[in-house]
JSON list of C-alpha atoms in Angstrom, two decimals:
[
{"chain": "A", "resi": 1, "resn": "ILE", "atom": "CA", "xyz": [0.00, 0.00, 0.00]},
{"chain": "A", "resi": 2, "resn": "LEU", "atom": "CA", "xyz": [1.43, 3.37, -1.02]},
{"chain": "A", "resi": 3, "resn": "ASN", "atom": "CA", "xyz": [1.61, 6.14, 1.57]},
{"chain": "A", "resi": 4, "resn": "VAL", "atom": "CA", "xyz": [0.05, 9.35, 0.27]},
{"chain": "A", "resi": 5, "resn": "GLU", "atom": "CA", "xyz": [-0.12, 12.25, 2.69]},
{"chain": "A", "resi": 6, "resn": "GLN", "atom": "CA", "xyz": [-1.85, 15.58, 2.40]},
{"chain": "A", "resi": 7, "resn": "SER", "atom": "CA", "xyz": [-1.40, 18.73, 4.45]},
{"chain": "A", "resi": 8, "resn": "PRO", "atom": "CA", "xyz": [-2.95, 20.60, 6.02]},
{"chain": "A", "resi": 9, "resn": "GLN", "atom": "CA", "xyz": [-5.94, 18.47, 7.05]},
{"chain": "A", "resi": 10, "resn": "SER", "atom": "CA", "xyz": [-8.17, 21.53, 6.95]},
{"chain": "A", "resi": 11, "resn": "LEU", "atom": "CA", "xyz": [-7.93, 25.17, 6.10]},
{"chain": "A", "resi": 12, "resn": "HIS", "atom": "CA", "xyz": [-10.21, 28.15, 6.70]},
{"chain": "A", "resi": 13, "resn": "VAL", "atom": "CA", "xyz": [-9.53, 31.26, 4.62]},
{"chain": "A", "resi": 14, "resn": "GLN", "atom": "CA", "xyz": [-11.33, 34.46, 3.75]},
{"chain": "A", "resi": 15, "resn": "GLU", "atom": "CA", "xyz": [-12.74, 35.20, 0.34]},
{"chain": "A", "resi": 16, "resn": "GLY", "atom": "CA", "xyz": [-9.99, 36.61, -1.86]},
{"chain": "A", "resi": 17, "resn": "ASP", "atom": "CA", "xyz": [-7.14, 34.86, -0.05]},
{"chain": "A", "resi": 18, "resn": "SER", "atom": "CA", "xyz": [-4.82, 32.66, -2.06]},
{"chain": "A", "resi": 19, "resn": "THR", "atom": "CA", "xyz": [-3.99, 29.29, -0.63]},
{"chain": "A", "resi": 20, "resn": "ASN", "atom": "CA", "xyz": [-2.06, 26.13, -1.33]},
{"chain": "A", "resi": 21, "resn": "PHE", "atom": "CA", "xyz": [-2.00, 22.52, -0.19]},
{"chain": "A", "resi": 22, "resn": "THR", "atom": "CA", "xyz": [0.61, 19.78, -0.35]},
{"chain": "A", "resi": 23, "resn": "CYS", "atom": "CA", "xyz": [0.45, 16.17, -1.43]},
{"chain": "A", "resi": 24, "resn": "SER", "atom": "CA", "xyz": [3.40, 13.84, -0.68]},
{"chain": "A", "resi": 25, "resn": "PHE", "atom": "CA", "xyz": [3.75, 10.49, -2.37]},
{"chain": "A", "resi": 26, "resn": "PRO", "atom": "CA", "xyz": [6.40, 7.80, -2.95]},
{"chain": "A", "resi": 27, "resn": "SER", "atom": "CA", "xyz": [8.73, 8.95, -5.70]},
{"chain": "A", "resi": 28, "resn": "SER", "atom": "CA", "xyz": [10.01, 5.51, -6.65]},
{"chain": "A", "resi": 29, "resn": "ASN", "atom": "CA", "xyz": [8.34, 4.00, -9.74]},
{"chain": "A", "resi": 30, "resn": "PHE", "atom": "CA", "xyz": [6.04, 7.00, -10.04]},
{"chain": "A", "resi": 31, "resn": "TYR", "atom": "CA", "xyz": [3.41, 6.84, -12.81]},
{"chain": "A", "resi": 32, "resn": "ALA", "atom": "CA", "xyz": [0.73, 9.49, -12.28]},
{"chain": "A", "resi": 33, "resn": "LEU", "atom": "CA", "xyz": [-0.64, 11.94, -9.72]},
{"chain": "A", "resi": 34, "resn": "HIS", "atom": "CA", "xyz": [-4.31, 12.94, -9.64]},
{"chain": "A", "resi": 35, "resn": "TRP", "atom": "CA", "xyz": [-6.10, 15.82, -7.95]},
{"chain": "A", "resi": 36, "resn": "TYR", "atom": "CA", "xyz": [-9.84, 15.65, -7.25]},
{"chain": "A", "resi": 37, "resn": "ARG", "atom": "CA", "xyz": [-12.30, 18.15, -5.87]},
{"chain": "A", "resi": 38, "resn": "TRP", "atom": "CA", "xyz": [-15.03, 16.79, -3.61]},
{"chain": "A", "resi": 39, "resn": "GLU", "atom": "CA", "xyz": [-17.93, 18.98, -2.61]},
{"chain": "A", "resi": 40, "resn": "THR", "atom": "CA", "xyz": [-20.18, 17.95, 0.25]},
{"chain": "A", "resi": 41, "resn": "ALA", "atom": "CA", "xyz": [-23.02, 15.65, -0.84]},
{"chain": "A", "resi": 42, "resn": "LYS", "atom": "CA", "xyz": [-21.52, 15.26, -4.31]},
{"chain": "A", "resi": 43, "resn": "SER", "atom": "CA", "xyz": [-19.04, 12.84, -5.83]},
{"chain": "A", "resi": 44, "resn": "PRO", "atom": "CA", "xyz": [-15.35, 13.58, -6.34]},
{"chain": "A", "resi": 45, "resn": "GLU", "atom": "CA", "xyz": [-14.48, 15.15, -9.67]},
{"chain": "A", "resi": 46, "resn": "ALA", "atom": "CA", "xyz": [-11.10, 15.11, -11.36]},
{"chain": "A", "resi": 47, "resn": "LEU", "atom": "CA", "xyz": [-9.18, 18.38, -11.53]},
{"chain": "A", "resi": 48, "resn": "PHE", "atom": "CA", "xyz": [-5.80, 17.34, -12.90]},
{"chain": "A", "resi": 49, "resn": "VAL", "atom": "CA", "xyz": [-3.73, 14.35, -13.89]},
{"chain": "A", "resi": 50, "resn": "MET", "atom": "CA", "xyz": [0.01, 14.90, -13.98]},
{"chain": "A", "resi": 51, "resn": "THR", "atom": "CA", "xyz": [2.76, 12.55, -15.01]},
{"chain": "A", "resi": 52, "resn": "LEU", "atom": "CA", "xyz": [5.98, 14.41, -15.78]},
{"chain": "A", "resi": 53, "resn": "ASN", "atom": "CA", "xyz": [8.41, 15.99, -13.36]},
{"chain": "A", "resi": 54, "resn": "GLY", "atom": "CA", "xyz": [7.96, 19.75, -13.51]},
{"chain": "A", "resi": 55, "resn": "ASP", "atom": "CA", "xyz": [4.42, 19.45, -14.88]},
{"chain": "A", "resi": 56, "resn": "GLU", "atom": "CA", "xyz": [2.18, 22.43, -14.23]},
{"chain": "A", "resi": 57, "resn": "LYS", "atom": "CA", "xyz": [-1.56, 22.37, -14.87]},
{"chain": "A", "resi": 58, "resn": "LYS", "atom": "CA", "xyz": [-4.07, 25.19, -14.64]},
{"chain": "A", "resi": 59, "resn": "LYS", "atom": "CA", "xyz": [-7.84, 25.36, -14.59]},
{"chain": "A", "resi": 60, "resn": "GLY", "atom": "CA", "xyz": [-9.20, 28.84, -13.99]},
{"chain": "A", "resi": 61, "resn": "ARG", "atom": "CA", "xyz": [-7.93, 30.01, -10.60]},
{"chain": "A", "resi": 62, "resn": "ILE", "atom": "CA", "xyz": [-6.65, 26.58, -9.64]},
{"chain": "A", "resi": 63, "resn": "SER", "atom": "CA", "xyz": [-3.23, 25.29, -10.59]},
{"chain": "A", "resi": 64, "resn": "ALA", "atom": "CA", "xyz": [-1.00, 22.39, -9.64]},
{"chain": "A", "resi": 65, "resn": "THR", "atom": "CA", "xyz": [2.68, 21.54, -9.85]},
{"chain": "A", "resi": 66, "resn": "LEU", "atom": "CA", "xyz": [4.48, 18.23, -9.68]},
{"chain": "A", "resi": 67, "resn": "ASN", "atom": "CA", "xyz": [7.91, 17.19, -8.43]},
{"chain": "A", "resi": 68, "resn": "THR", "atom": "CA", "xyz": [8.35, 13.48, -9.03]},
{"chain": "A", "resi": 69, "resn": "LYS", "atom": "CA", "xyz": [11.96, 13.35, -7.87]},
{"chain": "A", "resi": 70, "resn": "GLU", "atom": "CA", "xyz": [11.14, 14.45, -4.36]},
{"chain": "A", "resi": 71, "resn": "GLY", "atom": "CA", "xyz": [7.61, 13.12, -4.35]},
{"chain": "A", "resi": 72, "resn": "TYR", "atom": "CA", "xyz": [5.34, 16.09, -3.85]},
{"chain": "A", "resi": 73, "resn": "SER", "atom": "CA", "xyz": [2.66, 18.12, -5.60]},
{"chain": "A", "resi": 74, "resn": "TYR", "atom": "CA", "xyz": [1.21, 21.51, -4.73]},
{"chain": "A", "resi": 75, "resn": "LEU", "atom": "CA", "xyz": [-2.32, 22.68, -5.47]},
{"chain": "A", "resi": 76, "resn": "TYR", "atom": "CA", "xyz": [-2.80, 26.46, -5.55]},
{"chain": "A", "resi": 77, "resn": "ILE", "atom": "CA", "xyz": [-6.03, 28.42, -5.48]},
{"chain": "A", "resi": 78, "resn": "LYS", "atom": "CA", "xyz": [-5.74, 32.09, -6.35]},
{"chain": "A", "resi": 79, "resn": "GLY", "atom": "CA", "xyz": [-8.31, 34.49, -4.92]},
{"chain": "A", "resi": 80, "resn": "SER", "atom": "CA", "xyz": [-10.41, 31.85, -3.12]},
{"chain": "A", "resi": 81, "resn": "GLN", "atom": "CA", "xyz": [-14.18, 32.08, -3.46]},
{"chain": "A", "resi": 82, "resn": "PRO", "atom": "CA", "xyz": [-16.86, 30.51, -1.24]},
{"chain": "A", "resi": 83, "resn": "GLU", "atom": "CA", "xyz": [-17.67, 28.08, -4.06]},
{"chain": "A", "resi": 84, "resn": "ASP", "atom": "CA", "xyz": [-14.12, 26.71, -3.76]},
{"chain": "A", "resi": 85, "resn": "SER", "atom": "CA", "xyz": [-15.09, 25.23, -0.40]},
{"chain": "A", "resi": 86, "resn": "ALA", "atom": "CA", "xyz": [-14.58, 21.50, -0.77]},
{"chain": "A", "resi": 87, "resn": "THR", "atom": "CA", "xyz": [-12.26, 18.67, 0.13]},
{"chain": "A", "resi": 88, "resn": "TYR", "atom": "CA", "xyz": [-9.30, 18.37, -2.23]},
{"chain": "A", "resi": 89, "resn": "LEU", "atom": "CA", "xyz": [-7.97, 14.87, -2.70]},
{"chain": "A", "resi": 90, "resn": "CYS", "atom": "CA", "xyz": [-4.76, 13.74, -4.28]},
{"chain": "A", "resi": 91, "resn": "ALA", "atom": "CA", "xyz": [-4.08, 10.20, -5.44]},
{"chain": "A", "resi": 92, "resn": "SER", "atom": "CA", "xyz": [-0.90, 8.54, -6.59]},
{"chain": "A", "resi": 93, "resn": "MET", "atom": "CA", "xyz": [-0.33, 5.65, -8.92]},
{"chain": "A", "resi": 94, "resn": "ASN", "atom": "CA", "xyz": [3.01, 3.90, -9.35]},
{"chain": "A", "resi": 95, "resn": "SER", "atom": "CA", "xyz": [4.05, 1.81, -12.30]},
{"chain": "A", "resi": 96, "resn": "GLY", "atom": "CA", "xyz": [3.44, -1.83, -11.58]},
{"chain": "A", "resi": 97, "resn": "TYR", "atom": "CA", "xyz": [0.34, -1.02, -9.55]},
{"chain": "A", "resi": 98, "resn": "SER", "atom": "CA", "xyz": [-3.16, -1.08, -10.97]},
{"chain": "A", "resi": 99, "resn": "THR", "atom": "CA", "xyz": [-4.66, 1.08, -8.27]},
{"chain": "A", "resi": 100, "resn": "LEU", "atom": "CA", "xyz": [-4.82, 4.66, -7.16]},
{"chain": "A", "resi": 101, "resn": "THR", "atom": "CA", "xyz": [-3.96, 5.39, -3.55]},
{"chain": "A", "resi": 102, "resn": "PHE", "atom": "CA", "xyz": [-5.74, 8.43, -2.15]},
{"chain": "A", "resi": 103, "resn": "GLY", "atom": "CA", "xyz": [-4.60, 10.80, 0.53]},
{"chain": "A", "resi": 104, "resn": "LYS", "atom": "CA", "xyz": [-7.01, 11.76, 3.31]},
{"chain": "A", "resi": 105, "resn": "GLY", "atom": "CA", "xyz": [-7.71, 15.11, 1.72]},
{"chain": "A", "resi": 106, "resn": "THR", "atom": "CA", "xyz": [-7.52, 18.77, 2.65]},
{"chain": "A", "resi": 107, "resn": "MET", "atom": "CA", "xyz": [-10.84, 20.34, 3.64]},
{"chain": "A", "resi": 108, "resn": "LEU", "atom": "CA", "xyz": [-11.03, 23.96, 2.52]},
{"chain": "A", "resi": 109, "resn": "LEU", "atom": "CA", "xyz": [-13.60, 26.41, 3.86]},
{"chain": "A", "resi": 110, "resn": "VAL", "atom": "CA", "xyz": [-13.76, 29.85, 2.27]},
{"chain": "A", "resi": 111, "resn": "SER", "atom": "CA", "xyz": [-15.75, 32.42, 4.20]},
{"chain": "A", "resi": 112, "resn": "PRO", "atom": "CA", "xyz": [-17.38, 35.39, 2.46]},
{"chain": "B", "resi": 1, "resn": "GLU", "atom": "CA", "xyz": [-24.80, 11.99, -20.59]},
{"chain": "B", "resi": 2, "resn": "ALA", "atom": "CA", "xyz": [-21.69, 10.14, -19.40]},
{"chain": "B", "resi": 3, "resn": "GLN", "atom": "CA", "xyz": [-22.28, 8.83, -15.92]},
{"chain": "B", "resi": 4, "resn": "VAL", "atom": "CA", "xyz": [-21.72, 6.23, -13.25]},
{"chain": "B", "resi": 5, "resn": "THR", "atom": "CA", "xyz": [-24.95, 5.18, -11.59]},
{"chain": "B", "resi": 6, "resn": "GLN", "atom": "CA", "xyz": [-25.08, 3.59, -8.15]},
{"chain": "B", "resi": 7, "resn": "ASN", "atom": "CA", "xyz": [-28.12, 2.21, -6.40]},
{"chain": "B", "resi": 8, "resn": "PRO", "atom": "CA", "xyz": [-29.37, 2.55, -3.78]},
{"chain": "B", "resi": 9, "resn": "ARG", "atom": "CA", "xyz": [-28.19, 5.94, -2.56]},
{"chain": "B", "resi": 10, "resn": "TYR", "atom": "CA", "xyz": [-29.09, 5.16, 1.03]},
{"chain": "B", "resi": 11, "resn": "LEU", "atom": "CA", "xyz": [-29.50, 1.82, 2.75]},
{"chain": "B", "resi": 12, "resn": "ILE", "atom": "CA", "xyz": [-30.14, 0.79, 6.32]},
{"chain": "B", "resi": 13, "resn": "THR", "atom": "CA", "xyz": [-29.87, -2.91, 7.01]},
{"chain": "B", "resi": 14, "resn": "VAL", "atom": "CA", "xyz": [-29.23, -5.35, 9.82]},
{"chain": "B", "resi": 15, "resn": "THR", "atom": "CA", "xyz": [-26.24, -7.53, 10.58]},
{"chain": "B", "resi": 16, "resn": "GLY", "atom": "CA", "xyz": [-26.06, -10.63, 8.43]},
{"chain": "B", "resi": 17, "resn": "LYS", "atom": "CA", "xyz": [-28.63, -9.71, 5.82]},
{"chain": "B", "resi": 18, "resn": "LYS", "atom": "CA", "xyz": [-27.05, -10.05, 2.38]},
{"chain": "B", "resi": 19, "resn": "LEU", "atom": "CA", "xyz": [-27.15, -6.98, 0.21]},
{"chain": "B", "resi": 20, "resn": "THR", "atom": "CA", "xyz": [-25.97, -5.82, -3.20]},
{"chain": "B", "resi": 21, "resn": "VAL", "atom": "CA", "xyz": [-25.09, -2.31, -4.30]},
{"chain": "B", "resi": 22, "resn": "THR", "atom": "CA", "xyz": [-25.29, -1.94, -8.05]},
{"chain": "B", "resi": 23, "resn": "CYS", "atom": "CA", "xyz": [-23.01, 0.15, -10.23]},
{"chain": "B", "resi": 24, "resn": "SER", "atom": "CA", "xyz": [-23.35, 0.83, -13.92]},
{"chain": "B", "resi": 25, "resn": "GLN", "atom": "CA", "xyz": [-21.37, 3.06, -16.30]},
{"chain": "B", "resi": 26, "resn": "ASN", "atom": "CA", "xyz": [-22.21, 4.13, -19.85]},
{"chain": "B", "resi": 27, "resn": "MET", "atom": "CA", "xyz": [-18.73, 5.26, -20.95]},
{"chain": "B", "resi": 28, "resn": "ASN", "atom": "CA", "xyz": [-17.47, 1.87, -22.16]},
{"chain": "B", "resi": 29, "resn": "HIS", "atom": "CA", "xyz": [-14.72, 2.01, -19.56]},
{"chain": "B", "resi": 30, "resn": "GLU", "atom": "CA", "xyz": [-12.72, -1.13, -18.94]},
{"chain": "B", "resi": 31, "resn": "TYR", "atom": "CA", "xyz": [-11.63, -0.24, -15.41]},
{"chain": "B", "resi": 32, "resn": "MET", "atom": "CA", "xyz": [-14.13, -0.13, -12.54]},
{"chain": "B", "resi": 33, "resn": "SER", "atom": "CA", "xyz": [-13.54, 0.17, -8.85]},
{"chain": "B", "resi": 34, "resn": "TRP", "atom": "CA", "xyz": [-15.24, 0.32, -5.46]},
{"chain": "B", "resi": 35, "resn": "TYR", "atom": "CA", "xyz": [-14.10, 2.59, -2.64]},
{"chain": "B", "resi": 36, "resn": "ARG", "atom": "CA", "xyz": [-15.24, 3.21, 0.87]},
{"chain": "B", "resi": 37, "resn": "GLN", "atom": "CA", "xyz": [-14.93, 6.54, 2.62]},
{"chain": "B", "resi": 38, "resn": "ASP", "atom": "CA", "xyz": [-14.66, 6.71, 6.40]},
{"chain": "B", "resi": 39, "resn": "PRO", "atom": "CA", "xyz": [-14.02, 9.80, 8.51]},
{"chain": "B", "resi": 40, "resn": "GLY", "atom": "CA", "xyz": [-10.30, 10.40, 8.96]},
{"chain": "B", "resi": 41, "resn": "LEU", "atom": "CA", "xyz": [-9.32, 7.55, 6.67]},
{"chain": "B", "resi": 42, "resn": "GLY", "atom": "CA", "xyz": [-9.80, 8.86, 3.17]},
{"chain": "B", "resi": 43, "resn": "LEU", "atom": "CA", "xyz": [-10.95, 6.87, 0.18]},
{"chain": "B", "resi": 44, "resn": "ARG", "atom": "CA", "xyz": [-9.83, 3.25, 0.37]},
{"chain": "B", "resi": 45, "resn": "GLN", "atom": "CA", "xyz": [-10.14, 0.84, -2.51]},
{"chain": "B", "resi": 46, "resn": "ILE", "atom": "CA", "xyz": [-12.13, -2.34, -1.89]},
{"chain": "B", "resi": 47, "resn": "TYR", "atom": "CA", "xyz": [-11.99, -4.14, -5.23]},
{"chain": "B", "resi": 48, "resn": "TYR", "atom": "CA", "xyz": [-11.24, -3.24, -8.79]},
{"chain": "B", "resi": 49, "resn": "SER", "atom": "CA", "xyz": [-11.72, -4.76, -12.21]},
{"chain": "B", "resi": 50, "resn": "MET", "atom": "CA", "xyz": [-9.60, -4.16, -15.28]},
{"chain": "B", "resi": 51, "resn": "ASN", "atom": "CA", "xyz": [-11.97, -5.91, -17.65]},
{"chain": "B", "resi": 52, "resn": "VAL", "atom": "CA", "xyz": [-14.84, -8.36, -17.90]},
{"chain": "B", "resi": 53, "resn": "GLU", "atom": "CA", "xyz": [-14.26, -11.41, -15.70]},
{"chain": "B", "resi": 54, "resn": "VAL", "atom": "CA", "xyz": [-11.10, -9.84, -14.25]},
{"chain": "B", "resi": 55, "resn": "THR", "atom": "CA", "xyz": [-11.33, -8.65, -10.65]},
{"chain": "B", "resi": 56, "resn": "ASP", "atom": "CA", "xyz": [-8.73, -8.03, -7.98]},
{"chain": "B", "resi": 57, "resn": "LYS", "atom": "CA", "xyz": [-8.55, -7.05, -4.34]},
{"chain": "B", "resi": 58, "resn": "GLY", "atom": "CA", "xyz": [-7.84, -3.50, -3.30]},
{"chain": "B", "resi": 59, "resn": "ASP", "atom": "CA", "xyz": [-6.66, -2.40, 0.11]},
{"chain": "B", "resi": 60, "resn": "VAL", "atom": "CA", "xyz": [-9.71, -3.41, 2.17]},
{"chain": "B", "resi": 61, "resn": "PRO", "atom": "CA", "xyz": [-11.46, -6.38, 0.47]},
{"chain": "B", "resi": 62, "resn": "GLU", "atom": "CA", "xyz": [-12.47, -8.38, 3.58]},
{"chain": "B", "resi": 63, "resn": "GLY", "atom": "CA", "xyz": [-16.21, -8.92, 3.82]},
{"chain": "B", "resi": 64, "resn": "TYR", "atom": "CA", "xyz": [-16.94, -7.91, 0.23]},
{"chain": "B", "resi": 65, "resn": "LYS", "atom": "CA", "xyz": [-17.39, -9.65, -3.10]},
{"chain": "B", "resi": 66, "resn": "VAL", "atom": "CA", "xyz": [-17.68, -8.29, -6.61]},
{"chain": "B", "resi": 67, "resn": "SER", "atom": "CA", "xyz": [-18.42, -9.61, -10.07]},
{"chain": "B", "resi": 68, "resn": "ARG", "atom": "CA", "xyz": [-17.84, -8.31, -13.57]},
{"chain": "B", "resi": 69, "resn": "LYS", "atom": "CA", "xyz": [-19.95, -10.30, -15.98]},
{"chain": "B", "resi": 70, "resn": "GLU", "atom": "CA", "xyz": [-20.57, -7.35, -18.30]},
{"chain": "B", "resi": 71, "resn": "LYS", "atom": "CA", "xyz": [-18.41, -4.36, -19.08]},
{"chain": "B", "resi": 72, "resn": "ARG", "atom": "CA", "xyz": [-20.91, -1.80, -17.84]},
{"chain": "B", "resi": 73, "resn": "ASN", "atom": "CA", "xyz": [-21.84, -3.37, -14.47]},
{"chain": "B", "resi": 74, "resn": "PHE", "atom": "CA", "xyz": [-19.80, -3.93, -11.34]},
{"chain": "B", "resi": 75, "resn": "PRO", "atom": "CA", "xyz": [-21.96, -4.83, -8.33]},
{"chain": "B", "resi": 76, "resn": "LEU", "atom": "CA", "xyz": [-20.64, -4.86, -4.77]},
{"chain": "B", "resi": 77, "resn": "ILE", "atom": "CA", "xyz": [-21.94, -7.71, -2.63]},
{"chain": "B", "resi": 78, "resn": "LEU", "atom": "CA", "xyz": [-21.94, -7.88, 1.14]},
{"chain": "B", "resi": 79, "resn": "GLU", "atom": "CA", "xyz": [-22.76, -11.51, 1.97]},
{"chain": "B", "resi": 80, "resn": "SER", "atom": "CA", "xyz": [-23.06, -10.96, 5.72]},
{"chain": "B", "resi": 81, "resn": "PRO", "atom": "CA", "xyz": [-22.85, -7.26, 6.54]},
{"chain": "B", "resi": 82, "resn": "SER", "atom": "CA", "xyz": [-21.45, -6.19, 9.89]},
{"chain": "B", "resi": 83, "resn": "PRO", "atom": "CA", "xyz": [-21.59, -2.81, 11.67]},
{"chain": "B", "resi": 84, "resn": "ASN", "atom": "CA", "xyz": [-17.95, -2.06, 10.73]},
{"chain": "B", "resi": 85, "resn": "GLN", "atom": "CA", "xyz": [-19.09, -1.94, 7.11]},
{"chain": "B", "resi": 86, "resn": "THR", "atom": "CA", "xyz": [-21.17, 1.12, 7.84]},
{"chain": "B", "resi": 87, "resn": "SER", "atom": "CA", "xyz": [-19.66, 3.63, 5.47]},
{"chain": "B", "resi": 88, "resn": "LEU", "atom": "CA", "xyz": [-20.03, 5.78, 2.37]},
{"chain": "B", "resi": 89, "resn": "TYR", "atom": "CA", "xyz": [-19.34, 3.74, -0.75]},
{"chain": "B", "resi": 90, "resn": "PHE", "atom": "CA", "xyz": [-18.32, 5.03, -4.16]},
{"chain": "B", "resi": 91, "resn": "CYS", "atom": "CA", "xyz": [-18.18, 3.21, -7.44]},
{"chain": "B", "resi": 92, "resn": "ALA", "atom": "CA", "xyz": [-15.86, 4.62, -10.09]},
{"chain": "B", "resi": 93, "resn": "SER", "atom": "CA", "xyz": [-14.91, 3.84, -13.65]},
{"chain": "B", "resi": 94, "resn": "SER", "atom": "CA", "xyz": [-12.04, 4.95, -15.82]},
{"chain": "B", "resi": 95, "resn": "ASP", "atom": "CA", "xyz": [-10.42, 4.67, -19.19]},
{"chain": "B", "resi": 96, "resn": "TRP", "atom": "CA", "xyz": [-7.38, 2.72, -18.16]},
{"chain": "B", "resi": 97, "resn": "THR", "atom": "CA", "xyz": [-5.36, 3.28, -21.30]},
{"chain": "B", "resi": 98, "resn": "GLY", "atom": "CA", "xyz": [-3.23, 6.03, -22.78]},
{"chain": "B", "resi": 99, "resn": "LEU", "atom": "CA", "xyz": [-3.35, 9.65, -21.74]},
{"chain": "B", "resi": 100, "resn": "ALA", "atom": "CA", "xyz": [-6.35, 9.22, -19.47]},
{"chain": "B", "resi": 101, "resn": "LYS", "atom": "CA", "xyz": [-4.02, 7.79, -16.83]},
{"chain": "B", "resi": 102, "resn": "ASN", "atom": "CA", "xyz": [-6.92, 6.23, -14.99]},
{"chain": "B", "resi": 103, "resn": "ILE", "atom": "CA", "xyz": [-8.92, 9.39, -14.17]},
{"chain": "B", "resi": 104, "resn": "GLN", "atom": "CA", "xyz": [-11.75, 8.13, -12.00]},
{"chain": "B", "resi": 105, "resn": "TYR", "atom": "CA", "xyz": [-15.39, 9.03, -12.73]},
{"chain": "B", "resi": 106, "resn": "PHE", "atom": "CA", "xyz": [-17.33, 8.56, -9.54]},
{"chain": "B", "resi": 107, "resn": "GLY", "atom": "CA", "xyz": [-20.91, 7.62, -8.87]},
{"chain": "B", "resi": 108, "resn": "ALA", "atom": "CA", "xyz": [-23.04, 9.64, -6.46]},
{"chain": "B", "resi": 109, "resn": "GLY", "atom": "CA", "xyz": [-22.25, 7.39, -3.51]},
{"chain": "B", "resi": 110, "resn": "THR", "atom": "CA", "xyz": [-24.19, 4.93, -1.36]},
{"chain": "B", "resi": 111, "resn": "ARG", "atom": "CA", "xyz": [-24.50, 5.60, 2.33]},
{"chain": "B", "resi": 112, "resn": "LEU", "atom": "CA", "xyz": [-24.84, 2.27, 4.11]},
{"chain": "B", "resi": 113, "resn": "SER", "atom": "CA", "xyz": [-25.73, 1.76, 7.76]},
{"chain": "B", "resi": 114, "resn": "VAL", "atom": "CA", "xyz": [-25.52, -1.74, 9.25]},
{"chain": "B", "resi": 115, "resn": "LEU", "atom": "CA", "xyz": [-27.30, -2.07, 12.58]}
]
């Protein structure tokens, strides 16, 4: 079982603040890193899939970076809005495995 | 509309009474998976299937069975449910190949309570 860790566990920011979270994963035999957004009472939805060291992905105000050599990924939200409130999950997949291993998530609350 | 459909959404049952949670996807995905979500533990994989008639254990398979007789369906079976199987369950499917890199499309979830 891979060990995927996310920090912080939870975060409370004000509308307009920028924020970032960390996902740590095993760097050996790395294959892919996923980020998902999970709103309360809904199902998780994919934000990004990244595979290459140095990858950067962007979707609106949300962006992510990947460092496969040291085994971490950052998710950034610029100018947080209340609708960004959700749990953000990362998941890692290593070559040779057929499964994704999820972290426990970072719960973000954005207050107006 | 591309979707993963789980039924039922909510279920309350008693210890030992066999139950099945159905999952169906209309995206022709080869890979399907079941997860359970428990507070403080994150999403943990129960079973997965890479194709018809091919299933394999995930991280927490004890007490569960699955089958994959058709590409679109992947039911989760609890032969003798116990209270420690009270959880939120998600079915997911993905295009396993190429650039998709196994992006998971999740169903709406099934909240199960075993009394």
